[in-house]
């Protein structure tokens, strides 16, 4: 794990969400991406000044739920049909800026350099309780490292050690 670097296992098959994207755009793009890459449900959040964080489908659901439930409950007071009010609020929430809604959900995505040892990336992810780390060089996102990919690498390492 000391020889392997973040660059060795980073994934380039992820969605990028930018400043112009709405939450609805982010959700649609992630669903389209999941159709052919079901094991990568992460999106890199990239603002005007570069990398902001990582959001996955759970973060998007939570952002939509928080927005729609909070606003829906407040607006439905006295309304006869909560479902209609809630659906309208979901539509409204999906038009809001994705970065604004998702960046605050990102609890500190670990950031690694391309040459960082994989063991250090794993340690940072564990400390942050994160499923993903971003590999960033010069403010540019090169890719994402997932906990699943690190687990696969550890399994291969263990198999190699057993065969030696």
GROMACS .gro file of C-alpha atoms in nm:
model
  164
    1UNK     CA    1   0.000   0.000   0.000
    2UNK     CA    2   0.299   0.230   0.030
    3UNK     CA    3   0.399   0.171  -0.332
    4UNK     CA    4   0.052   0.231  -0.472
    5UNK     CA    5  -0.036   0.593  -0.529
    6UNK     CA    6  -0.370   0.771  -0.554
    7UNK     CA    7  -0.310   0.814  -0.926
    8UNK     CA    8  -0.279   0.436  -0.969
    9UNK     CA    9  -0.643   0.367  -0.881
   10UNK     CA   10  -0.823   0.697  -0.936
   11UNK     CA   11  -1.144   0.681  -1.134
   12UNK     CA   12  -1.215   0.921  -1.417
   13UNK     CA   13  -1.570   0.795  -1.471
   14UNK     CA   14  -1.757   1.039  -1.251
   15UNK     CA   15  -2.002   1.323  -1.299
   16UNK     CA   16  -1.892   1.687  -1.272
   17UNK     CA   17  -2.139   1.938  -1.129
   18UNK     CA   18  -2.057   2.302  -1.197
   19UNK     CA   19  -2.186   2.644  -1.093
   20UNK     CA   20  -2.446   2.656  -1.372
   21UNK     CA   21  -2.609   2.323  -1.278
   22UNK     CA   22  -2.934   2.292  -1.087
   23UNK     CA   23  -3.000   2.014  -0.839
   24UNK     CA   24  -3.229   1.862  -1.104
   25UNK     CA   25  -2.943   1.870  -1.358
   26UNK     CA   26  -2.714   1.699  -1.105
   27UNK     CA   27  -2.967   1.426  -1.028
   28UNK     CA   28  -3.043   1.364  -1.398
   29UNK     CA   29  -2.675   1.351  -1.488
   30UNK     CA   30  -2.597   1.112  -1.202
   31UNK     CA   31  -2.886   0.880  -1.297
   32UNK     CA   32  -2.774   0.878  -1.662
   33UNK     CA   33  -2.419   0.800  -1.549
   34UNK     CA   34  -2.534   0.518  -1.320
   35UNK     CA   35  -2.701   0.347  -1.616
   36UNK     CA   36  -2.358   0.249  -1.750
   37UNK     CA   37  -2.138   0.284  -1.442
   38UNK     CA   38  -2.348   0.156  -1.150
   39UNK     CA   39  -2.055   0.139  -0.908
   40UNK     CA   40  -1.970   0.513  -0.925
   41UNK     CA   41  -2.249   0.718  -0.772
   42UNK     CA   42  -2.036   1.024  -0.703
   43UNK     CA   43  -2.018   1.368  -0.853
   44UNK     CA   44  -1.731   1.612  -0.819
   45UNK     CA   45  -1.852   1.958  -0.724
   46UNK     CA   46  -1.644   2.217  -0.908
   47UNK     CA   47  -1.699   2.589  -0.860
   48UNK     CA   48  -1.547   2.898  -1.019
   49UNK     CA   49  -1.234   2.858  -0.807
   50UNK     CA   50  -1.193   2.483  -0.853
   51UNK     CA   51  -1.279   2.178  -0.645
   52UNK     CA   52  -1.555   2.224  -0.384
   53UNK     CA   53  -1.637   1.869  -0.274
   54UNK     CA   54  -1.798   1.538  -0.365
   55UNK     CA   55  -2.167   1.450  -0.350
   56UNK     CA   56  -2.328   1.112  -0.399
   57UNK     CA   57  -2.687   1.004  -0.451
   58UNK     CA   58  -2.750   1.005  -0.074
   59UNK     CA   59  -2.636   1.367  -0.052
   60UNK     CA   60  -2.864   1.464  -0.340
   61UNK     CA   61  -3.160   1.288  -0.183
   62UNK     CA   62  -3.092   1.454   0.152
   63UNK     CA   63  -3.061   1.799  -0.008
   64UNK     CA   64  -3.389   1.753  -0.196
   65UNK     CA   65  -3.561   1.607   0.109
   66UNK     CA   66  -3.446   1.884   0.342
   67UNK     CA   67  -3.553   2.153   0.098
   68UNK     CA   68  -3.886   2.001  -0.002
   69UNK     CA   69  -3.988   1.884   0.344
   70UNK     CA   70  -3.896   2.210   0.517
   71UNK     CA   71  -4.060   2.432   0.258
   72UNK     CA   72  -4.344   2.187   0.192
   73UNK     CA   73  -4.444   2.164   0.555
   74UNK     CA   74  -4.427   2.538   0.601
   75UNK     CA   75  -4.630   2.607   0.288
   76UNK     CA   76  -4.884   2.331   0.347
   77UNK     CA   77  -5.009   2.474   0.676
   78UNK     CA   78  -5.377   2.512   0.615
   79UNK     CA   79  -5.356   2.357   0.268
   80UNK     CA   80  -5.595   2.073   0.196
   81UNK     CA   81  -5.353   1.868  -0.015
   82UNK     CA   82  -5.005   1.822   0.129
   83UNK     CA   83  -4.906   1.593  -0.162
   84UNK     CA   84  -4.963   1.867  -0.420
   85UNK     CA   85  -4.774   2.123  -0.212
   86UNK     CA   86  -4.488   1.877  -0.154
   87UNK     CA   87  -4.465   1.790  -0.527
   88UNK     CA   88  -4.456   2.159  -0.616
   89UNK     CA   89  -4.180   2.217  -0.362
   90UNK     CA   90  -3.980   1.926  -0.502
   91UNK     CA   91  -4.001   2.086  -0.847
   92UNK     CA   92  -3.890   2.420  -0.703
   93UNK     CA   93  -3.603   2.264  -0.508
   94UNK     CA   94  -3.478   2.083  -0.818
   95UNK     CA   95  -3.433   2.421  -0.991
   96UNK     CA   96  -3.204   2.556  -0.719
   97UNK     CA   97  -2.826   2.573  -0.774
   98UNK     CA   98  -2.671   2.231  -0.710
   99UNK     CA   99  -2.345   2.363  -0.566
  100UNK     CA  100  -2.530   2.577  -0.314
  101UNK     CA  101  -2.741   2.282  -0.198
  102UNK     CA  102  -2.474   2.012  -0.208
  103UNK     CA  103  -2.155   2.188  -0.097
  104UNK     CA  104  -2.291   2.242   0.251
  105UNK     CA  105  -2.367   1.867   0.276
  106UNK     CA  106  -2.005   1.779   0.195
  107UNK     CA  107  -1.845   1.708   0.528
  108UNK     CA  108  -1.488   1.764   0.410
  109UNK     CA  109  -1.400   1.541   0.123
  110UNK     CA  110  -1.042   1.422   0.165
  111UNK     CA  111  -0.817   1.564  -0.104
  112UNK     CA  112  -0.509   1.376  -0.220
  113UNK     CA  113  -0.233   1.457  -0.460
  114UNK     CA  114  -0.170   1.212  -0.744
  115UNK     CA  115   0.152   1.088  -0.584
  116UNK     CA  116   0.010   1.041  -0.234
  117UNK     CA  117   0.048   0.687  -0.099
  118UNK     CA  118  -0.279   0.496  -0.105
  119UNK     CA  119  -0.244   0.412   0.264
  120UNK     CA  120  -0.253   0.786   0.342
  121UNK     CA  121  -0.560   0.833   0.123
  122UNK     CA  122  -0.731   0.548   0.308
  123UNK     CA  123  -0.638   0.701   0.644
  124UNK     CA  124  -0.780   1.041   0.542
  125UNK     CA  125  -1.101   0.880   0.418
  126UNK     CA  126  -1.146   0.684   0.741
  127UNK     CA  127  -1.087   0.993   0.956
  128UNK     CA  128  -1.340   1.192   0.752
  129UNK     CA  129  -1.590   0.906   0.736
  130UNK     CA  130  -1.589   0.951   0.358
  131UNK     CA  131  -1.661   0.702   0.081
  132UNK     CA  132  -1.462   0.905  -0.171
  133UNK     CA  133  -1.145   1.112  -0.190
  134UNK     CA  134  -1.068   1.358  -0.467
  135UNK     CA  135  -0.734   1.347  -0.642
  136UNK     CA  136  -0.650   1.708  -0.719
  137UNK     CA  137  -0.344   1.859  -0.883
  138UNK     CA  138  -0.305   2.233  -0.922
  139UNK     CA  139  -0.670   2.290  -0.831
  140UNK     CA  140  -0.786   2.054  -1.109
  141UNK     CA  141  -0.973   1.734  -1.023
  142UNK     CA  142  -0.793   1.441  -1.185
  143UNK     CA  143  -1.031   1.179  -1.051
  144UNK     CA  144  -1.192   1.017  -0.751
  145UNK     CA  145  -1.077   0.729  -0.534
  146UNK     CA  146  -1.358   0.523  -0.385
  147UNK     CA  147  -1.355   0.313  -0.069
  148UNK     CA  148  -1.469   0.021  -0.285
  149UNK     CA  149  -1.162   0.056  -0.509
  150UNK     CA  150  -0.928   0.069  -0.209
  151UNK     CA  151  -1.095  -0.242  -0.069
  152UNK     CA  152  -1.035  -0.416  -0.403
  153UNK     CA  153  -0.671  -0.312  -0.395
  154UNK     CA  154  -0.630  -0.440  -0.038
  155UNK     CA  155  -0.789  -0.771  -0.139
  156UNK     CA  156  -0.548  -0.806  -0.433
  157UNK     CA  157  -0.256  -0.725  -0.203
  158UNK     CA  158  -0.368  -0.990   0.047
  159UNK     CA  159  -0.407  -1.250  -0.231
  160UNK     CA  160  -0.058  -1.170  -0.362
  161UNK     CA  161   0.090  -1.199  -0.013
  162UNK     CA  162  -0.084  -1.532   0.044
  163UNK     CA  163   0.056  -1.670  -0.284
  164UNK     CA  164   0.412  -1.558  -0.204
   0.00000   0.00000   0.00000
